[in-house]
JSON list of C-alpha atoms in Angstrom, two decimals:
[
{"chain": "T", "resi": 1, "resn": "MET", "atom": "CA", "xyz": [-16.98, -6.28, 7.36]},
{"chain": "T", "resi": 2, "resn": "ASN", "atom": "CA", "xyz": [-13.60, -7.10, 5.86]},
{"chain": "T", "resi": 3, "resn": "PHE", "atom": "CA", "xyz": [-11.22, -4.52, 4.42]},
{"chain": "T", "resi": 4, "resn": "GLU", "atom": "CA", "xyz": [-11.86, -5.39, 0.76]},
{"chain": "T", "resi": 5, "resn": "SER", "atom": "CA", "xyz": [-15.64, -5.03, 1.23]},
{"chain": "T", "resi": 6, "resn": "LEU", "atom": "CA", "xyz": [-15.16, -1.74, 3.05]},
{"chain": "T", "resi": 7, "resn": "LEU", "atom": "CA", "xyz": [-12.95, -0.44, 0.20]},
{"chain": "T", "resi": 8, "resn": "GLU", "atom": "CA", "xyz": [-15.70, -1.19, -2.31]},
{"chain": "T", "resi": 9, "resn": "LYS", "atom": "CA", "xyz": [-18.34, 0.42, -0.08]},
{"chain": "T", "resi": 10, "resn": "VAL", "atom": "CA", "xyz": [-16.32, 3.63, 0.43]},
{"chain": "T", "resi": 11, "resn": "LYS", "atom": "CA", "xyz": [-15.40, 3.87, -3.26]},
{"chain": "T", "resi": 12, "resn": "VAL", "atom": "CA", "xyz": [-19.05, 4.37, -4.27]},
{"chain": "T", "resi": 13, "resn": "ILE", "atom": "CA", "xyz": [-19.80, 6.90, -1.52]},
{"chain": "T", "resi": 14, "resn": "PRO", "atom": "CA", "xyz": [-20.28, 10.30, -3.24]},
{"chain": "T", "resi": 15, "resn": "TYR", "atom": "CA", "xyz": [-17.56, 12.93, -3.11]},
{"chain": "T", "resi": 16, "resn": "GLY", "atom": "CA", "xyz": [-18.21, 15.80, -0.70]},
{"chain": "T", "resi": 17, "resn": "ARG", "atom": "CA", "xyz": [-16.90, 17.55, 2.39]},
{"chain": "T", "resi": 18, "resn": "ASN", "atom": "CA", "xyz": [-18.17, 16.27, 5.72]},
{"chain": "T", "resi": 19, "resn": "SER", "atom": "CA", "xyz": [-19.71, 18.52, 8.37]},
{"chain": "T", "resi": 20, "resn": "ASN", "atom": "CA", "xyz": [-16.81, 17.86, 10.78]},
{"chain": "T", "resi": 21, "resn": "ARG", "atom": "CA", "xyz": [-13.34, 17.25, 9.28]},
{"chain": "T", "resi": 22, "resn": "HIS", "atom": "CA", "xyz": [-12.13, 15.65, 12.54]},
{"chain": "T", "resi": 23, "resn": "ASP", "atom": "CA", "xyz": [-14.76, 12.87, 12.60]},
{"chain": "T", "resi": 24, "resn": "PHE", "atom": "CA", "xyz": [-13.93, 10.29, 9.92]},
{"chain": "T", "resi": 25, "resn": "THR", "atom": "CA", "xyz": [-16.94, 8.14, 10.83]},
{"chain": "T", "resi": 26, "resn": "LEU", "atom": "CA", "xyz": [-19.06, 10.77, 9.09]},
{"chain": "T", "resi": 27, "resn": "VAL", "atom": "CA", "xyz": [-17.99, 9.25, 5.76]},
{"chain": "T", "resi": 28, "resn": "LEU", "atom": "CA", "xyz": [-20.51, 6.49, 6.48]},
{"chain": "T", "resi": 29, "resn": "ALA", "atom": "CA", "xyz": [-22.98, 8.52, 8.55]},
{"chain": "T", "resi": 30, "resn": "GLU", "atom": "CA", "xyz": [-23.29, 11.35, 5.99]},
{"chain": "T", "resi": 31, "resn": "ASN", "atom": "CA", "xyz": [-22.67, 9.11, 2.97]},
{"chain": "T", "resi": 32, "resn": "LYS", "atom": "CA", "xyz": [-20.02, 11.42, 1.50]},
{"chain": "T", "resi": 33, "resn": "GLY", "atom": "CA", "xyz": [-16.32, 12.10, 1.82]},
{"chain": "T", "resi": 34, "resn": "THR", "atom": "CA", "xyz": [-13.23, 13.63, 0.30]},
{"chain": "T", "resi": 35, "resn": "CYS", "atom": "CA", "xyz": [-9.89, 12.03, -0.47]},
{"chain": "T", "resi": 36, "resn": "SER", "atom": "CA", "xyz": [-8.80, 13.00, 3.05]},
{"chain": "T", "resi": 37, "resn": "SER", "atom": "CA", "xyz": [-11.79, 11.77, 5.03]},
{"chain": "T", "resi": 38, "resn": "LYS", "atom": "CA", "xyz": [-12.30, 8.54, 3.05]},
{"chain": "T", "resi": 39, "resn": "HIS", "atom": "CA", "xyz": [-8.68, 7.44, 3.26]},
{"chain": "T", "resi": 40, "resn": "ALA", "atom": "CA", "xyz": [-8.22, 8.53, 6.89]},
{"chain": "T", "resi": 41, "resn": "PHE", "atom": "CA", "xyz": [-11.36, 6.55, 7.76]},
{"chain": "T", "resi": 42, "resn": "LEU", "atom": "CA", "xyz": [-9.93, 3.47, 6.02]},
{"chain": "T", "resi": 43, "resn": "LYS", "atom": "CA", "xyz": [-6.49, 3.84, 7.61]},
{"chain": "T", "resi": 44, "resn": "ASP", "atom": "CA", "xyz": [-8.14, 4.15, 11.02]},
{"chain": "T", "resi": 45, "resn": "PHE", "atom": "CA", "xyz": [-10.07, 0.94, 10.26]},
{"chain": "T", "resi": 46, "resn": "VAL", "atom": "CA", "xyz": [-6.93, -1.02, 9.31]},
{"chain": "T", "resi": 47, "resn": "ASP", "atom": "CA", "xyz": [-5.09, 0.25, 12.38]},
{"chain": "T", "resi": 48, "resn": "LYS", "atom": "CA", "xyz": [-7.93, -0.79, 14.70]},
{"chain": "T", "resi": 49, "resn": "ASN", "atom": "CA", "xyz": [-8.18, -4.19, 13.00]},
{"chain": "T", "resi": 50, "resn": "ASN", "atom": "CA", "xyz": [-4.43, -4.84, 13.00]},
{"chain": "T", "resi": 51, "resn": "ILE", "atom": "CA", "xyz": [-4.21, -5.06, 9.20]},
{"chain": "T", "resi": 52, "resn": "LYS", "atom": "CA", "xyz": [-0.57, -4.69, 8.20]},
{"chain": "T", "resi": 53, "resn": "ASN", "atom": "CA", "xyz": [1.18, -3.00, 5.28]},
{"chain": "T", "resi": 54, "resn": "VAL", "atom": "CA", "xyz": [-1.43, -0.27, 4.68]},
{"chain": "T", "resi": 55, "resn": "LYS", "atom": "CA", "xyz": [-0.08, 3.27, 4.78]},
{"chain": "T", "resi": 56, "resn": "LEU", "atom": "CA", "xyz": [-1.72, 6.67, 4.34]},
{"chain": "T", "resi": 57, "resn": "TYR", "atom": "CA", "xyz": [-0.10, 9.30, 2.12]},
{"chain": "T", "resi": 58, "resn": "ILE", "atom": "CA", "xyz": [-0.37, 12.90, 1.07]},
{"chain": "T", "resi": 59, "resn": "GLY", "atom": "CA", "xyz": [0.84, 13.35, -2.47]},
{"chain": "T", "resi": 60, "resn": "ILE", "atom": "CA", "xyz": [1.46, 16.79, -3.92]},
{"chain": "T", "resi": 61, "resn": "PHE", "atom": "CA", "xyz": [0.76, 16.76, -7.64]},
{"chain": "T", "resi": 62, "resn": "LYS", "atom": "CA", "xyz": [0.62, 19.23, -10.50]},
{"chain": "T", "resi": 63, "resn": "MET", "atom": "CA", "xyz": [-3.11, 19.99, -10.74]},
{"chain": "T", "resi": 64, "resn": "ASN", "atom": "CA", "xyz": [-3.79, 21.05, -14.30]},
{"chain": "T", "resi": 65, "resn": "GLU", "atom": "CA", "xyz": [-6.61, 21.14, -16.80]},
{"chain": "T", "resi": 66, "resn": "GLN", "atom": "CA", "xyz": [-5.58, 17.82, -18.32]},
{"chain": "T", "resi": 67, "resn": "ASN", "atom": "CA", "xyz": [-5.55, 15.64, -15.18]},
{"chain": "T", "resi": 68, "resn": "THR", "atom": "CA", "xyz": [-8.53, 17.22, -13.41]},
{"chain": "T", "resi": 69, "resn": "LYS", "atom": "CA", "xyz": [-11.93, 18.49, -14.47]},
{"chain": "T", "resi": 70, "resn": "ILE", "atom": "CA", "xyz": [-11.36, 22.16, -13.62]},
{"chain": "T", "resi": 71, "resn": "GLY", "atom": "CA", "xyz": [-12.21, 23.84, -16.91]},
{"chain": "T", "resi": 72, "resn": "THR", "atom": "CA", "xyz": [-10.05, 26.77, -18.00]},
{"chain": "T", "resi": 73, "resn": "ILE", "atom": "CA", "xyz": [-9.52, 28.38, -14.59]},
{"chain": "T", "resi": 74, "resn": "LEU", "atom": "CA", "xyz": [-5.73, 28.08, -14.75]},
{"chain": "T", "resi": 75, "resn": "SER", "atom": "CA", "xyz": [-5.15, 28.74, -18.45]},
{"chain": "T", "resi": 76, "resn": "SER", "atom": "CA", "xyz": [-7.23, 31.91, -18.21]},
{"chain": "T", "resi": 77, "resn": "LYS", "atom": "CA", "xyz": [-4.57, 33.18, -15.77]},
{"chain": "T", "resi": 78, "resn": "ASN", "atom": "CA", "xyz": [-1.63, 31.76, -17.80]},
{"chain": "T", "resi": 79, "resn": "ILE", "atom": "CA", "xyz": [-0.82, 29.20, -15.10]},
{"chain": "T", "resi": 80, "resn": "ASP", "atom": "CA", "xyz": [0.20, 25.69, -16.17]},
{"chain": "T", "resi": 81, "resn": "TYR", "atom": "CA", "xyz": [-0.53, 24.04, -12.84]},
{"chain": "T", "resi": 82, "resn": "ILE", "atom": "CA", "xyz": [-0.97, 24.57, -9.11]},
{"chain": "T", "resi": 83, "resn": "PRO", "atom": "CA", "xyz": [0.45, 22.08, -6.60]},
{"chain": "T", "resi": 84, "resn": "GLU", "atom": "CA", "xyz": [-2.48, 20.22, -5.06]},
{"chain": "T", "resi": 85, "resn": "ALA", "atom": "CA", "xyz": [-2.57, 17.81, -2.12]},
{"chain": "T", "resi": 86, "resn": "HIS", "atom": "CA", "xyz": [-4.25, 14.42, -2.54]},
{"chain": "T", "resi": 87, "resn": "CYS", "atom": "CA", "xyz": [-4.64, 11.61, -0.01]},
{"chain": "T", "resi": 88, "resn": "TYR", "atom": "CA", "xyz": [-4.54, 7.90, -0.81]},
{"chain": "T", "resi": 89, "resn": "LEU", "atom": "CA", "xyz": [-3.45, 4.60, 0.66]},
{"chain": "T", "resi": 90, "resn": "LYS", "atom": "CA", "xyz": [-0.75, 2.15, -0.32]},
{"chain": "T", "resi": 91, "resn": "MET", "atom": "CA", "xyz": [-1.07, -1.52, 0.53]},
{"chain": "T", "resi": 92, "resn": "ASN", "atom": "CA", "xyz": [2.19, -3.43, 0.18]},
{"chain": "T", "resi": 93, "resn": "GLY", "atom": "CA", "xyz": [3.42, -0.43, -1.82]},
{"chain": "T", "resi": 94, "resn": "ASN", "atom": "CA", "xyz": [0.50, -0.51, -4.29]},
{"chain": "T", "resi": 95, "resn": "PRO", "atom": "CA", "xyz": [-1.70, 2.61, -4.44]},
{"chain": "T", "resi": 96, "resn": "ILE", "atom": "CA", "xyz": [-5.35, 2.40, -3.41]},
{"chain": "T", "resi": 97, "resn": "ASP", "atom": "CA", "xyz": [-7.51, 5.42, -4.20]},
{"chain": "T", "resi": 98, "resn": "VAL", "atom": "CA", "xyz": [-11.20, 5.28, -3.32]},
{"chain": "T", "resi": 99, "resn": "THR", "atom": "CA", "xyz": [-11.91, 8.99, -3.74]},
{"chain": "T", "resi": 100, "resn": "THR", "atom": "CA", "xyz": [-14.20, 8.07, -6.64]},
{"chain": "T", "resi": 101, "resn": "THR", "atom": "CA", "xyz": [-15.17, 4.87, -8.44]},
{"chain": "T", "resi": 102, "resn": "ASP", "atom": "CA", "xyz": [-12.21, 5.22, -10.80]},
{"chain": "T", "resi": 103, "resn": "SER", "atom": "CA", "xyz": [-8.84, 5.84, -9.18]},
{"chain": "T", "resi": 104, "resn": "PHE", "atom": "CA", "xyz": [-7.87, 9.50, -9.19]},
{"chain": "T", "resi": 105, "resn": "TYR", "atom": "CA", "xyz": [-4.33, 8.38, -8.37]},
{"chain": "T", "resi": 106, "resn": "GLU", "atom": "CA", "xyz": [-4.04, 6.87, -11.86]},
{"chain": "T", "resi": 107, "resn": "LYS", "atom": "CA", "xyz": [-4.73, 10.32, -13.36]},
{"chain": "T", "resi": 108, "resn": "ILE", "atom": "CA", "xyz": [-2.05, 12.08, -11.27]},
{"chain": "T", "resi": 109, "resn": "LYS", "atom": "CA", "xyz": [0.67, 9.49, -10.64]},
{"chain": "T", "resi": 110, "resn": "ASN", "atom": "CA", "xyz": [2.92, 10.92, -13.37]},
{"chain": "T", "resi": 111, "resn": "GLU", "atom": "CA", "xyz": [2.40, 14.45, -12.00]},
{"chain": "T", "resi": 112, "resn": "LEU", "atom": "CA", "xyz": [3.45, 13.72, -8.39]},
{"chain": "T", "resi": 113, "resn": "LEU", "atom": "CA", "xyz": [5.98, 16.20, -7.05]},
{"chain": "T", "resi": 114, "resn": "GLU", "atom": "CA", "xyz": [6.29, 14.76, -3.55]},
{"chain": "T", "resi": 115, "resn": "GLU", "atom": "CA", "xyz": [4.59, 12.31, -1.22]},
{"chain": "T", "resi": 116, "resn": "ILE", "atom": "CA", "xyz": [4.81, 11.74, 2.51]},
{"chain": "T", "resi": 117, "resn": "GLU", "atom": "CA", "xyz": [3.36, 9.14, 4.83]},
{"chain": "T", "resi": 118, "resn": "ILE", "atom": "CA", "xyz": [0.97, 10.45, 7.48]},
{"chain": "T", "resi": 119, "resn": "ILE", "atom": "CA", "xyz": [-1.40, 9.22, 10.19]},
{"chain": "T", "resi": 120, "resn": "PRO", "atom": "CA", "xyz": [-5.19, 9.74, 9.98]},
{"chain": "T", "resi": 121, "resn": "SER", "atom": "CA", "xyz": [-5.33, 12.76, 12.32]},
{"chain": "T", "resi": 122, "resn": "GLN", "atom": "CA", "xyz": [-2.88, 14.58, 10.03]},
{"chain": "T", "resi": 123, "resn": "VAL", "atom": "CA", "xyz": [-5.41, 14.90, 7.18]},
{"chain": "T", "resi": 124, "resn": "VAL", "atom": "CA", "xyz": [-6.96, 17.82, 9.03]},
{"chain": "T", "resi": 125, "resn": "ASP", "atom": "CA", "xyz": [-4.66, 20.68, 10.12]},
{"chain": "T", "resi": 126, "resn": "PHE", "atom": "CA", "xyz": [-1.29, 19.16, 9.19]},
{"chain": "T", "resi": 127, "resn": "LYS", "atom": "CA", "xyz": [-2.35, 18.51, 5.58]},
{"chain": "T", "resi": 128, "resn": "VAL", "atom": "CA", "xyz": [-3.53, 22.08, 5.09]},
{"chain": "T", "resi": 129, "resn": "ASP", "atom": "CA", "xyz": [-0.38, 23.57, 6.67]},
{"chain": "T", "resi": 130, "resn": "TYR", "atom": "CA", "xyz": [1.89, 21.23, 4.68]},
{"chain": "T", "resi": 131, "resn": "HIS", "atom": "CA", "xyz": [0.08, 22.11, 1.46]},
{"chain": "T", "resi": 132, "resn": "LYS", "atom": "CA", "xyz": [0.25, 25.87, 2.10]},
{"chain": "T", "resi": 133, "resn": "LYS", "atom": "CA", "xyz": [3.99, 25.68, 2.87]},
{"chain": "T", "resi": 134, "resn": "PHE", "atom": "CA", "xyz": [4.54, 23.69, -0.32]},
{"chain": "T", "resi": 135, "resn": "ILE", "atom": "CA", "xyz": [2.65, 26.29, -2.40]},
{"chain": "T", "resi": 136, "resn": "LYS", "atom": "CA", "xyz": [4.56, 29.18, -0.82]},
{"chain": "T", "resi": 137, "resn": "LYS", "atom": "CA", "xyz": [7.85, 27.44, -1.65]},
{"chain": "T", "resi": 138, "resn": "TRP", "atom": "CA", "xyz": [6.61, 26.73, -5.21]},
{"chain": "T", "resi": 139, "resn": "ILE", "atom": "CA", "xyz": [5.60, 30.39, -5.68]},
{"chain": "T", "resi": 140, "resn": "ALA", "atom": "CA", "xyz": [9.10, 31.51, -4.71]},
{"chain": "T", "resi": 141, "resn": "GLU", "atom": "CA", "xyz": [10.92, 28.86, -6.76]},
{"chain": "T", "resi": 142, "resn": "THR", "atom": "CA", "xyz": [8.88, 29.43, -9.94]},
{"chain": "T", "resi": 143, "resn": "ASN", "atom": "CA", "xyz": [8.77, 33.22, -9.69]},
{"chain": "T", "resi": 144, "resn": "GLN", "atom": "CA", "xyz": [4.96, 33.14, -9.51]},
{"chain": "T", "resi": 145, "resn": "SER", "atom": "CA", "xyz": [5.28, 35.98, -6.99]},
{"chain": "T", "resi": 146, "resn": "ASN", "atom": "CA", "xyz": [5.94, 38.32, -9.93]},
{"chain": "T", "resi": 147, "resn": "SER", "atom": "CA", "xyz": [2.32, 37.77, -10.97]},
{"chain": "T", "resi": 148, "resn": "PHE", "atom": "CA", "xyz": [0.41, 36.31, -8.01]},
{"chain": "T", "resi": 149, "resn": "SER", "atom": "CA", "xyz": [0.41, 36.46, -4.22]},
{"chain": "T", "resi": 150, "resn": "PHE", "atom": "CA", "xyz": [-0.05, 33.33, -2.13]},
{"chain": "T", "resi": 151, "resn": "GLU", "atom": "CA", "xyz": [-3.61, 34.44, -1.35]},
{"chain": "T", "resi": 152, "resn": "GLU", "atom": "CA", "xyz": [-4.42, 34.78, -5.08]},
{"chain": "T", "resi": 153, "resn": "ILE", "atom": "CA", "xyz": [-2.99, 31.32, -5.85]},
{"chain": "T", "resi": 154, "resn": "TRP", "atom": "CA", "xyz": [-4.89, 29.79, -2.90]},
{"chain": "T", "resi": 155, "resn": "SER", "atom": "CA", "xyz": [-8.12, 31.45, -4.14]},
{"chain": "T", "resi": 156, "resn": "LEU", "atom": "CA", "xyz": [-7.55, 30.07, -7.65]},
{"chain": "T", "resi": 157, "resn": "ARG", "atom": "CA", "xyz": [-6.94, 26.67, -6.09]},
{"chain": "T", "resi": 158, "resn": "GLU", "atom": "CA", "xyz": [-10.23, 26.92, -4.18]},
{"chain": "T", "resi": 159, "resn": "LEU", "atom": "CA", "xyz": [-12.02, 27.74, -7.45]},
{"chain": "T", "resi": 160, "resn": "CYS", "atom": "CA", "xyz": [-10.42, 24.68, -9.04]},
{"chain": "T", "resi": 161, "resn": "ILE", "atom": "CA", "xyz": [-11.48, 22.46, -6.12]},
{"chain": "T", "resi": 162, "resn": "LEU", "atom": "CA", "xyz": [-15.03, 23.82, -6.27]},
{"chain": "T", "resi": 163, "resn": "LYS", "atom": "CA", "xyz": [-15.20, 23.05, -10.00]},
{"chain": "T", "resi": 164, "resn": "LEU", "atom": "CA", "xyz": [-13.69, 19.61, -9.46]},
{"chain": "T", "resi": 165, "resn": "SER", "atom": "CA", "xyz": [-16.16, 18.89, -6.63]},
{"chain": "T", "resi": 166, "resn": "GLU", "atom": "CA", "xyz": [-19.09, 19.86, -8.85]},
{"chain": "T", "resi": 167, "resn": "ASN", "atom": "CA", "xyz": [-17.85, 17.54, -11.59]},
{"chain": "T", "resi": 168, "resn": "LEU", "atom": "CA", "xyz": [-17.23, 14.64, -9.20]},
{"chain": "T", "resi": 169, "resn": "LYS", "atom": "CA", "xyz": [-20.77, 14.95, -7.82]},
{"chain": "T", "resi": 170, "resn": "SER", "atom": "CA", "xyz": [-22.38, 14.82, -11.26]}
]
């Protein structure tokens, strides 16, 4: 299978967390995947097939009620946004996002706060640690700590991701 065919195949695979975050082949075996597992799987494929100019990224964006389907979880707590981590590829500098059939990157590109290049294995522990450090820094810089602890913000984030996951599955 060539890379373009694989992109199209992965794009239509339903959104969902795999049973083992470390095994990217489960995207095909379990017929589901997240932004992390789908894009790590694809980056691993291009690396093994010596396809050049494809890079894997974590982008931190302002997750809000306008760019994601999370209902009123944030506005009910008077929060404009929470920094969220999203994985995607860039080929020759052009973004490729196969999280869903329509590019999620297009919805968040104007809300990106930071992006870094990573390798596939970093979508597991490194991504979570990086994201948590970013949120802790954001809490301090925006004085969110006057109203919310890190644990409260992370719990709100988990609620948002649960809501988003439900909407992406339907």
